[in-house]
Short mmCIF file of C-alpha atoms in Angstrom, two decimals:
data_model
loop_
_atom_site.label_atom_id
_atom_site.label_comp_id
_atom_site.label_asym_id
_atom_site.label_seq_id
_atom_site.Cartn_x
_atom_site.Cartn_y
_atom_site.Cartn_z
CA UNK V 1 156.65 100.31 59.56
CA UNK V 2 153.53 102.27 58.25
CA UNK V 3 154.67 105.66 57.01
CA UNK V 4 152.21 108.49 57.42
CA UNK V 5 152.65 112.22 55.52
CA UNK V 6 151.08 114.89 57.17
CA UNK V 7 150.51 117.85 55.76
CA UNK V 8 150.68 120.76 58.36
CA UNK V 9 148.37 123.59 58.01
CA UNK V 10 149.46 127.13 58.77
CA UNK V 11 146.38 127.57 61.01
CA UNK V 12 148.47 129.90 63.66
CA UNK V 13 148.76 133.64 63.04
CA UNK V 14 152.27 134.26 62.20
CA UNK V 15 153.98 130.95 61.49
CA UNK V 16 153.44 129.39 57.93
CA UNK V 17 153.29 125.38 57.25
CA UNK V 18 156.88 125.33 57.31
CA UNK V 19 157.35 127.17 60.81
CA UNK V 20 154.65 125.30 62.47
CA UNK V 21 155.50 121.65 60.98
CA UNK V 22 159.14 122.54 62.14
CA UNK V 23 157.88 123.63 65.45
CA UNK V 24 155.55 120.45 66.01
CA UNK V 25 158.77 118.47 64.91
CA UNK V 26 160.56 119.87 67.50
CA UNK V 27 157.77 118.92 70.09
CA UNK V 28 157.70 115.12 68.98
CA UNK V 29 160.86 114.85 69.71
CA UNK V 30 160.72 116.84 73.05
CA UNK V 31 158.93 113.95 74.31
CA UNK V 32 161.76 112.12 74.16
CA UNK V 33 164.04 114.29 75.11
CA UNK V 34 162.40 117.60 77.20
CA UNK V 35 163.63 121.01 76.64
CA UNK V 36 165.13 120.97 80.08
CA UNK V 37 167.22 118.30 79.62
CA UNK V 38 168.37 119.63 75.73
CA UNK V 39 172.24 120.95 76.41
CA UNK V 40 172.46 124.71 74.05
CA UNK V 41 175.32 122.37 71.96
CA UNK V 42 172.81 120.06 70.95
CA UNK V 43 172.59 119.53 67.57
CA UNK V 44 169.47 116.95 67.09
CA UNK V 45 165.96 118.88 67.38
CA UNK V 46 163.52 117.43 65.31
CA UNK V 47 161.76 113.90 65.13
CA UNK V 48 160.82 112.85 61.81
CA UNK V 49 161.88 114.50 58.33
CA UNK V 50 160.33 116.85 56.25
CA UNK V 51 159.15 117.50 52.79
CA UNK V 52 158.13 120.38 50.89
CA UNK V 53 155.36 119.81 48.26
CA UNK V 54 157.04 121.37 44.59
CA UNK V 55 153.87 123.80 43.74
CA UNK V 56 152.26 124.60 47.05
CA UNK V 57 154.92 125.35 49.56
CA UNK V 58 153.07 123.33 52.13
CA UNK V 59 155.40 121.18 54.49
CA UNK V 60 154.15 117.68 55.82
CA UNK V 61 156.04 115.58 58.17
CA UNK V 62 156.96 112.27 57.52
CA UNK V 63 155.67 109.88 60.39
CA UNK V 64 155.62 106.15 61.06
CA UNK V 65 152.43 105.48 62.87
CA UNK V 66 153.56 101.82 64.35
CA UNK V 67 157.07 103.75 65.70
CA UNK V 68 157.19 103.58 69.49
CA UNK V 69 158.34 107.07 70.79
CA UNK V 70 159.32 107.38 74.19
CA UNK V 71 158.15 109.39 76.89
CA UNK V 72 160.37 111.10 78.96
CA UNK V 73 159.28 111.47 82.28
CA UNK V 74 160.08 114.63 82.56
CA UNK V 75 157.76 115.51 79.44
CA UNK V 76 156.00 118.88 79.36
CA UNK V 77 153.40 119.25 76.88
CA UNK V 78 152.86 122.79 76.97
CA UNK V 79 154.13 123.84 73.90
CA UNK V 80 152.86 121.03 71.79
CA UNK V 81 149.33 121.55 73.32
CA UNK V 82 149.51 125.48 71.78
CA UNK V 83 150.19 124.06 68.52
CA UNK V 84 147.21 122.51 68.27
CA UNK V 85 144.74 125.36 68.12
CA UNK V 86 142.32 123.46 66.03
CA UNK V 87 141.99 120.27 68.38
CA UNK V 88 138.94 120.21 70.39
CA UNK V 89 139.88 120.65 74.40
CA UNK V 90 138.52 116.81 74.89
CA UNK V 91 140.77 115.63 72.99
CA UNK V 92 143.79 117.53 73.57
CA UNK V 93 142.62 116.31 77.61
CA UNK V 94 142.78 112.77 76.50
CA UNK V 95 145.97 113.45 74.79
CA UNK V 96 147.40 114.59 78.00
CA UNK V 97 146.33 111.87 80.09
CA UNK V 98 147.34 109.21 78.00
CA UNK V 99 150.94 110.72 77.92
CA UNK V 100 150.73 110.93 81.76
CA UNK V 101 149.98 107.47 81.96
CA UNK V 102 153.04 106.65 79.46
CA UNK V 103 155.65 108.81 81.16
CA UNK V 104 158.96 106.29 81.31
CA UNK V 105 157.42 103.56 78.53
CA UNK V 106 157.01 104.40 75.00
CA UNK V 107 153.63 104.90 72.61
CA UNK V 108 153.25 104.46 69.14
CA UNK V 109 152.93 107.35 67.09
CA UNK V 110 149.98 107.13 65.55
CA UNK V 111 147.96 107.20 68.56
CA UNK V 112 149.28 111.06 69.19
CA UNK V 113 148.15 112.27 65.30
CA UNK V 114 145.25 114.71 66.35
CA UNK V 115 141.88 114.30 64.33
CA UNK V 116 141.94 117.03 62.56
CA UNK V 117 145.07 116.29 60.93
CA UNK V 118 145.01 115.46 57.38
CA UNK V 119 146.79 111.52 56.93
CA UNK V 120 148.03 110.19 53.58
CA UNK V 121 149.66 107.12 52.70
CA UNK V 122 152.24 107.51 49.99
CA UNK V 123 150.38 106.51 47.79
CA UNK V 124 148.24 109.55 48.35
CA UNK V 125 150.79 111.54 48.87
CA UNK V 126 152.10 110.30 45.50
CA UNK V 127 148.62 111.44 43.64
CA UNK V 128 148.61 114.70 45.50
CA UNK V 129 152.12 116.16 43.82
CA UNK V 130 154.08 115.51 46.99
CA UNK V 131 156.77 113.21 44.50
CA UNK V 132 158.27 114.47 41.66
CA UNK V 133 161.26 113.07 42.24
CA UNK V 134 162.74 111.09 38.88
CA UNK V 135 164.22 108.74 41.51
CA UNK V 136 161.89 105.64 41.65
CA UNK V 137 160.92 103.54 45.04
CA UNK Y 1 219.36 135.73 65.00
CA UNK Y 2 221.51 132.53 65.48
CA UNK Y 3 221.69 129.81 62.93
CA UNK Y 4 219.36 126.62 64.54
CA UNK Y 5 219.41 124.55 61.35
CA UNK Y 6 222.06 122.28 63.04
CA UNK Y 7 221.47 121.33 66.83
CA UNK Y 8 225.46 119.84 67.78
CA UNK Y 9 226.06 119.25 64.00
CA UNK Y 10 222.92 117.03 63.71
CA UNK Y 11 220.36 119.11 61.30
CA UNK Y 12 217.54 120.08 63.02
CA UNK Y 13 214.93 117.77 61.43
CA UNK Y 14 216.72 114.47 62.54
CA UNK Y 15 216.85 115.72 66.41
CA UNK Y 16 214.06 113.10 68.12
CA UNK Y 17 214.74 114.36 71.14
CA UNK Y 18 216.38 117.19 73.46
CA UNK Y 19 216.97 117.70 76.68
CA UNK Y 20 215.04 114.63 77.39
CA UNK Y 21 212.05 115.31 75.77
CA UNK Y 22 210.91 113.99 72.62
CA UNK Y 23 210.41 116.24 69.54
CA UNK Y 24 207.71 115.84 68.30
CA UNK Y 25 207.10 116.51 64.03
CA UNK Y 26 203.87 119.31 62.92
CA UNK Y 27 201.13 117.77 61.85
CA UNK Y 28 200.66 118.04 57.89
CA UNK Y 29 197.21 117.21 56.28
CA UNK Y 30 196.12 116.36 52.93
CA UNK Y 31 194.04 119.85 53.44
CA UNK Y 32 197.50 121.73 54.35
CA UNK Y 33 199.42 120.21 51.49
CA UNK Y 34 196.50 120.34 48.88
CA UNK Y 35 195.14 124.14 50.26
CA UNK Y 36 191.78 125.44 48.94
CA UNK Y 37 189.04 123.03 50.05
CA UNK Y 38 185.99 124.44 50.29
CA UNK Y 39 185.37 121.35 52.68
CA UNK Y 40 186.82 118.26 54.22
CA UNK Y 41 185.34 115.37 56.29
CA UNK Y 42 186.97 112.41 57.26
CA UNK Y 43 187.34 109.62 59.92
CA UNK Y 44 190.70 110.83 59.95
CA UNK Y 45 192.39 114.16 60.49
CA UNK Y 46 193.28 115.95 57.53
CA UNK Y 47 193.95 119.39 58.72
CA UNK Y 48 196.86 120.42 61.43
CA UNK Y 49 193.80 122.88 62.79
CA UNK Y 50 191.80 120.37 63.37
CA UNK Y 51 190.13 119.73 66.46
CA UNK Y 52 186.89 117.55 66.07
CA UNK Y 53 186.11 115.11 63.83
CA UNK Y 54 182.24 114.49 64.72
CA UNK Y 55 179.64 115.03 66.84
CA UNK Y 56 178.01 112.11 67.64
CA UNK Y 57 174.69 111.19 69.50
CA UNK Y 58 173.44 108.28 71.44
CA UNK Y 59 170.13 106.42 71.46
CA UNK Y 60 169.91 105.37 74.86
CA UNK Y 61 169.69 109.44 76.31
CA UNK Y 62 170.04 111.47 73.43
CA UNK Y 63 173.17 112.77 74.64
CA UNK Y 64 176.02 114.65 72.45
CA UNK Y 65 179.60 114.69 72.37
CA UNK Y 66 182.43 116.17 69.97
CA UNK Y 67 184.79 113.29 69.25
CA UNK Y 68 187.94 114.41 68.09
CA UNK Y 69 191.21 111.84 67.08
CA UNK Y 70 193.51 109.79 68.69
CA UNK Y 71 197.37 110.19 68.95
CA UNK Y 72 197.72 108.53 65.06
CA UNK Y 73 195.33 110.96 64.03
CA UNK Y 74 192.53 108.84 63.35
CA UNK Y 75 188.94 109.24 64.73
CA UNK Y 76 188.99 108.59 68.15
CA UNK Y 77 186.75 104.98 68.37
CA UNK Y 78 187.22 104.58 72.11
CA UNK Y 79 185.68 108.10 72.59
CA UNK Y 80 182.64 106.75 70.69
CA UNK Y 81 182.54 103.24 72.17
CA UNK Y 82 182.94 105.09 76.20
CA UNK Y 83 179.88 108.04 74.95
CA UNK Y 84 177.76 105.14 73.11
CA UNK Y 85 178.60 102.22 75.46
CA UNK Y 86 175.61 99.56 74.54
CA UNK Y 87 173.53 102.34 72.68
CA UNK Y 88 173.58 102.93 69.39
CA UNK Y 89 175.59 106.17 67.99
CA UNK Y 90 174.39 108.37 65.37
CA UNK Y 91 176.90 111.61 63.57
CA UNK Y 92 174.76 114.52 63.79
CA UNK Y 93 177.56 116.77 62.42
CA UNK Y 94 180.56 115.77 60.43
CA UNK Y 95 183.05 118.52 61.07
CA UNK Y 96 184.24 120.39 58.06
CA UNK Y 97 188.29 120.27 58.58
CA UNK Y 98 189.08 123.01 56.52
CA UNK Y 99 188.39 126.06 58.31
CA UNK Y 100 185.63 127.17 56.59
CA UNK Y 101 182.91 126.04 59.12
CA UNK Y 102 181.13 124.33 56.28
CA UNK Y 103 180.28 121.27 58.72
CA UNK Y 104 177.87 118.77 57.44
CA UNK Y 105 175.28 118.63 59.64
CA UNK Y 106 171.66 116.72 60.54
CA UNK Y 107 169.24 118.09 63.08
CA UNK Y 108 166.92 115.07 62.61
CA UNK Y 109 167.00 112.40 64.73
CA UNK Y 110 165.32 110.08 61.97
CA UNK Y 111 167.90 111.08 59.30
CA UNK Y 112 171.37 110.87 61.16
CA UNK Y 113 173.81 108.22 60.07
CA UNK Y 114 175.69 105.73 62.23
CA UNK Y 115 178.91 105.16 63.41
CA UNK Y 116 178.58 102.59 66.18
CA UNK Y 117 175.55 99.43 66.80
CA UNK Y 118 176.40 99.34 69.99
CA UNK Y 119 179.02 96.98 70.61
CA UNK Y 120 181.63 98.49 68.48
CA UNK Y 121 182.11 101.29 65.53
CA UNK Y 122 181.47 100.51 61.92
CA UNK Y 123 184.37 99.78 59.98
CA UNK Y 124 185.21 99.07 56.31
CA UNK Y 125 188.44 97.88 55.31
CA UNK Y 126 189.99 98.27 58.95
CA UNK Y 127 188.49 102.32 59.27
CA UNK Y 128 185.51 103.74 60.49
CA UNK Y 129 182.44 104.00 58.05
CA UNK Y 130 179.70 106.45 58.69
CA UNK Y 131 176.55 104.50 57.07
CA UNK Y 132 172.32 104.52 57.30
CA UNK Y 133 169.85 102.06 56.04
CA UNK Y 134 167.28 104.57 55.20
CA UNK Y 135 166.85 108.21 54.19
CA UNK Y 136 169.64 109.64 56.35
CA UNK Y 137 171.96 112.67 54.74
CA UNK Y 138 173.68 115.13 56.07
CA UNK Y 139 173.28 119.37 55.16
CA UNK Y 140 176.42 121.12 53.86
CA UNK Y 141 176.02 124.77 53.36
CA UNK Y 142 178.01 124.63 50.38
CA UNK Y 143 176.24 125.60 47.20
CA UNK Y 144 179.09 125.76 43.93
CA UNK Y 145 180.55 123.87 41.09
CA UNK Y 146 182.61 121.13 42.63
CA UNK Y 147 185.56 119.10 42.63
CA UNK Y 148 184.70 116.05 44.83
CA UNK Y 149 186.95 113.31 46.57
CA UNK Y 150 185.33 110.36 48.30
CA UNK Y 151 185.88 107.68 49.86
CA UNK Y 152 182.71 105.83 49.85
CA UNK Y 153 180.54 102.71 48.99
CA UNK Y 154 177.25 102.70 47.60
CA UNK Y 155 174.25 99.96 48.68
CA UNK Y 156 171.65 99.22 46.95
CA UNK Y 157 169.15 102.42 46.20
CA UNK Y 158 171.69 104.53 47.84
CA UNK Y 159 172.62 108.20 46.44
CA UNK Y 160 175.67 110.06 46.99
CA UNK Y 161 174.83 113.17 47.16
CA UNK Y 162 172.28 116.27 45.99
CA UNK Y 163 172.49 119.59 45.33
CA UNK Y 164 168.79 121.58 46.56
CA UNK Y 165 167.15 123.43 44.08
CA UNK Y 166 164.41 125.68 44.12
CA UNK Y 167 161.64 125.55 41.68
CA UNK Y 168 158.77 128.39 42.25
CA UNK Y 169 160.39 128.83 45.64
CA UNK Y 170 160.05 125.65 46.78
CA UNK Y 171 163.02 123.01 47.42
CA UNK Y 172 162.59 119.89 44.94
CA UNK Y 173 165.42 117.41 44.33
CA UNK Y 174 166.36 116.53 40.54
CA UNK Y 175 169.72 117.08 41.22
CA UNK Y 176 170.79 114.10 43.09
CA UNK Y 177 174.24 112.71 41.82
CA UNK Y 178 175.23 108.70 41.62
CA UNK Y 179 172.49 107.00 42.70
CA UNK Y 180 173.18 103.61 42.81
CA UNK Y 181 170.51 100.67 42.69
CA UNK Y 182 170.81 96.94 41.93
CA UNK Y 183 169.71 95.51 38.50
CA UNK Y 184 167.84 98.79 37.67
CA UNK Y 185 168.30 101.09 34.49
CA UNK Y 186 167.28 104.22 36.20
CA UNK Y 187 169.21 108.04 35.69
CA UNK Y 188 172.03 107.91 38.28
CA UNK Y 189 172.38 111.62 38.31
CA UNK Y 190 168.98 114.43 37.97
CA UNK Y 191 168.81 116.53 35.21
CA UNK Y 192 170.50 119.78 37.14
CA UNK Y 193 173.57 117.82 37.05
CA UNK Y 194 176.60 118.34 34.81
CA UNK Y 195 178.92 115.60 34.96
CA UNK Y 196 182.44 116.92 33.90
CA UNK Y 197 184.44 113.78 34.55
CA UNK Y 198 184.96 111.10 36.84
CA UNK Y 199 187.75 109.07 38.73
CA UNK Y 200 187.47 105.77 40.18
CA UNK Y 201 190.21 104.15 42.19
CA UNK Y 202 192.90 106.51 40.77
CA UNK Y 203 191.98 105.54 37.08
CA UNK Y 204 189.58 107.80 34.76
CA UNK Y 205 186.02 106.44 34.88
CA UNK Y 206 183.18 106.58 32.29
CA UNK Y 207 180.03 107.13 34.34
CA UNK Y 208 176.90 105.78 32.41
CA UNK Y 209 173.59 107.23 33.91
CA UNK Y 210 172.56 103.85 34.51
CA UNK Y 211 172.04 103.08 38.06
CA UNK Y 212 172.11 99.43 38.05
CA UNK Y 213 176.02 100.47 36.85
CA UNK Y 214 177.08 102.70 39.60
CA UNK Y 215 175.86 100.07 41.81
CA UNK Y 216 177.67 97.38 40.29
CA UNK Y 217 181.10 99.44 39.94
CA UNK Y 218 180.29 101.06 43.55
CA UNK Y 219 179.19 98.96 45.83
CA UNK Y 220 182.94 98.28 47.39
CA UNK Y 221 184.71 100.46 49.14
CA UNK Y 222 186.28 103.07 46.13
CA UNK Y 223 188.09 106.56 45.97
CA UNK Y 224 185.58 108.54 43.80
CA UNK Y 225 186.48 111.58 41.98
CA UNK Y 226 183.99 113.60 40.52
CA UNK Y 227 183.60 117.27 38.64
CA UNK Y 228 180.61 118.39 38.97
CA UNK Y 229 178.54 121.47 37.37
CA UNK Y 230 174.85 122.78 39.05
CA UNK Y 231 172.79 125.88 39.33
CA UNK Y 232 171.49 124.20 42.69
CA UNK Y 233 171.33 125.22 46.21
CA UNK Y 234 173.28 123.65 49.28
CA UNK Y 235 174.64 120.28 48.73
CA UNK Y 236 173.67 117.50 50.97
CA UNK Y 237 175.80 114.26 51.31
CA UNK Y 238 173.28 112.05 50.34
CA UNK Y 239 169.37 112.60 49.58
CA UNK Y 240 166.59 114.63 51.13
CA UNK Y 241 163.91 112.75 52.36
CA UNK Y 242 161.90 110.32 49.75
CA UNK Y 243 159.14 107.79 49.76
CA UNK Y 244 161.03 105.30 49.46
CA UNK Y 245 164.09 104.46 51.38
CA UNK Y 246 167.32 106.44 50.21
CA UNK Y 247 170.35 105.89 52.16
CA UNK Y 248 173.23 107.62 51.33
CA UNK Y 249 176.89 105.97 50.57
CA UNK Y 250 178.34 104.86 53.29
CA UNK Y 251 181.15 107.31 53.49
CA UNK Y 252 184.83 107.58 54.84
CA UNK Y 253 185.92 110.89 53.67
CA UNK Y 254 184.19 113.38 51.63
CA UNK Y 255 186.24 116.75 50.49
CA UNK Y 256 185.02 119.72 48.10
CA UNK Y 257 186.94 121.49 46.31
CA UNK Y 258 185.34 124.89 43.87
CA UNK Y 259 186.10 124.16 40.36
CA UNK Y 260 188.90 127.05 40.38
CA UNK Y 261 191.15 124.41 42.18
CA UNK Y 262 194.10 123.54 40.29
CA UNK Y 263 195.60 120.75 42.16
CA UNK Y 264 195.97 117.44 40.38
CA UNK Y 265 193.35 114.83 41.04
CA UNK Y 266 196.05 112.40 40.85
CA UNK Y 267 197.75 113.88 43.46
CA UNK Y 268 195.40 113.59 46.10
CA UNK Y 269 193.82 110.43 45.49
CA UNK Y 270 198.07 109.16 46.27
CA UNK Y 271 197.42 110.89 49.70
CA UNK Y 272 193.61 109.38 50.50
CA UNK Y 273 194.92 106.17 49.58
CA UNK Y 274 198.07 106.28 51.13
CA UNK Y 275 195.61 106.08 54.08
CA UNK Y 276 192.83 103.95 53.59
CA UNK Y 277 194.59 101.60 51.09
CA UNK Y 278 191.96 100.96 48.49
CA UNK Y 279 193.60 99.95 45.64
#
């Protein structure tokens, strides 16, 4: 288990760090389990938790980078692609094709963290403010 | 209107059947005797209104299904063991019992608890345990003083619960409540949190905030009673997210009453152990 935090950006107009690190969320774990298949009474919507960093509001989701998510064949990546305004089109096109050619198995996760997102162990997470928590690891 | 008390000179209560069909008593819950709760989850059904104990989830499709209770009134386990079959099954929302809607809920697949491995559902003590081994907790919208009943037991690093708080508008987590870990001296409860007094297995408890003691005194199956003061925000059953792995109690029942209630503590911990039998 490696555990990544990932602080999300608010770099689309209208949705803060919160919104979009929800929204992303949402995406990871659409490629398990597509929107079309998702039943209205569905409770479970999101991937990975969430924290909130005490002074700056920002939101960073909590990742494991050696976790194998699976790809459900019936993946559309639409909506995670639009999230993603500040990945370069190559990349977002090898993004694509190396979930096309994982439909049905499973990839780990750190292979789908764009480059442009920031990465922090906890550790740096830990010098950064993310963990004021009095409780001690 | 005629008088029914009697049915043939037998009162009415002692008539098991008529006509040829079997009569059949109301239901009566700890939450219809003991009225009030702001809350109340259990693996058992503790409300005649009561439909649904759970929601559960598999990990095989991701599929969902309500779960509700058998004819004894406990959680129905064969529902969970046909949904699950050789998957494993998560709760992604504990139904709140009370008719208040509070359910205690999670949304995250990472940070769900469990109630089946896949062969069979988790039991302690001959009932159902909903449990994690990391940072799962589930989201109650309740956000008051309390009065709390649980049936529970803590592992090591585990925390019972946490009230949100918001500090420059921004959730942080000092009030966490019984934290439990192994050997350690560590706070047991954050510094939001009011302790007012404390029950343990029907018997008035002294509750040191020493962690390495609430494991030690916690870490079997026990009927906790707690009073609890906080200026936080919704309480979770167990703890947000961490760096480190925080699992909450494994957990039985959990009920919440607002510190107005006036029912004996006493009282109620006769009827939750009447059930589970833990002392």
């Amino acid at each position: 288990m490696a555990t990544v935090y990932l602080p999300v950006e608010a770099t689309i107009p209208g949705m803060d760090s919160a919104e979009r690190a929800e929204a992303i969320d949402a995406q990871v774990w659409c490629l398990r389990r597509p929107a079309s298949l998702q039943s209205p009474q569905d409770i479970t919507k999101y991937y990975y938790p969430r924290i909130t960093h005490p002074t700056t509001g920002q939101v960073a989701i909590v990742g494991d980078t050696t976790e194998e998510i699976y790809i459900n064949p019936l993946v559309d990546l639409t909506d995670l692609l639009a999230l993603m305004p500040e990945v370069p089109q190559a990349e977002k096109d090898g993004l694509v094709a190396y979930i096309d050619a994982n439909k049905g198995g499973s990839v780990p996760f750190g292979q789908l963290i764009p480059s442009t997102s920031t990465q922090l162990t906890q550790v740096e997470a830990e010098a950064l403010g993310w963990f004021p928590d009095p409780i001690e690891p | 209107m005629p008088d029914i008390s009697e049915l043939n000179g037998t009162a009415i209560d002692n008539v098991a059947e008529f006509d040829g069909l079997t009569v059949t008593e109301p239901f009566t819950g700890l939450l219809d005797t003991y009225t009030g709760a702001a809350a109340g989850y259990s693996v058992r059904r503790i409300a005649s209104s009561a439909t649904n104990l759970m929601r559960i989830r598999e990990d095989s499709g991701d599929t969902e299904t309500d779960i509700g209770y058998d004819s004894n009134g406990d959680l129905d386990t064969a529902a969970i063991a046909s949904h699950c079959g050789t998957a494993n099954g998560y709760v992604v929302t504990w139904y709140d019992q009370s008719g208040n809607s509070n359910n205690a809920t999670q949304s995250t697949s990472g940070s769900q608890p469990q109630i089946y491995n896949g062969t069979a559902v988790i039991t302690e003590n001959g009932k159902p345990i909903i449990t994690s081994s990391s940072n799962a907790f589930l989201e109650t919208p309740y956000d008051g003083n309390a009065l709390l009943f649980s049936v529970s037991q803590c592992s090591s690093g585990a925390v019972l619960g946490q009230y949100n708080k918001l500090s420059n508008g921004n959730l942080t987590s000092q009030q966490y409540f019984f934290y439990g870990l192994q050997g350690s001296t560590d706070a047991n409860f954050g510094t939001g949190i009011t302790l007012n007094a404390a029950r343990r297995n029907g018997s008035a408890y002294t509750a040191t905030n020493n962690s390495g003691t609430i494991y030690t005194d916690f870490n079997s199956q026990s009927l906790l009673y707690l009073s609890l003061d906080t200026s936080g925000l919704d309480l979770n059953i167990g703890y947000r997210p961490s760096p480190s792995s925080n699992p909450m109690w494994s957990m039985q029942e959990f009920i919440i009453y607002p510190d107005t209630s006036t029912h004996t503590p006493s009282n109620i911990e006769t009827n939750i152990n009447g059930y589970f039998s833990i002392f």
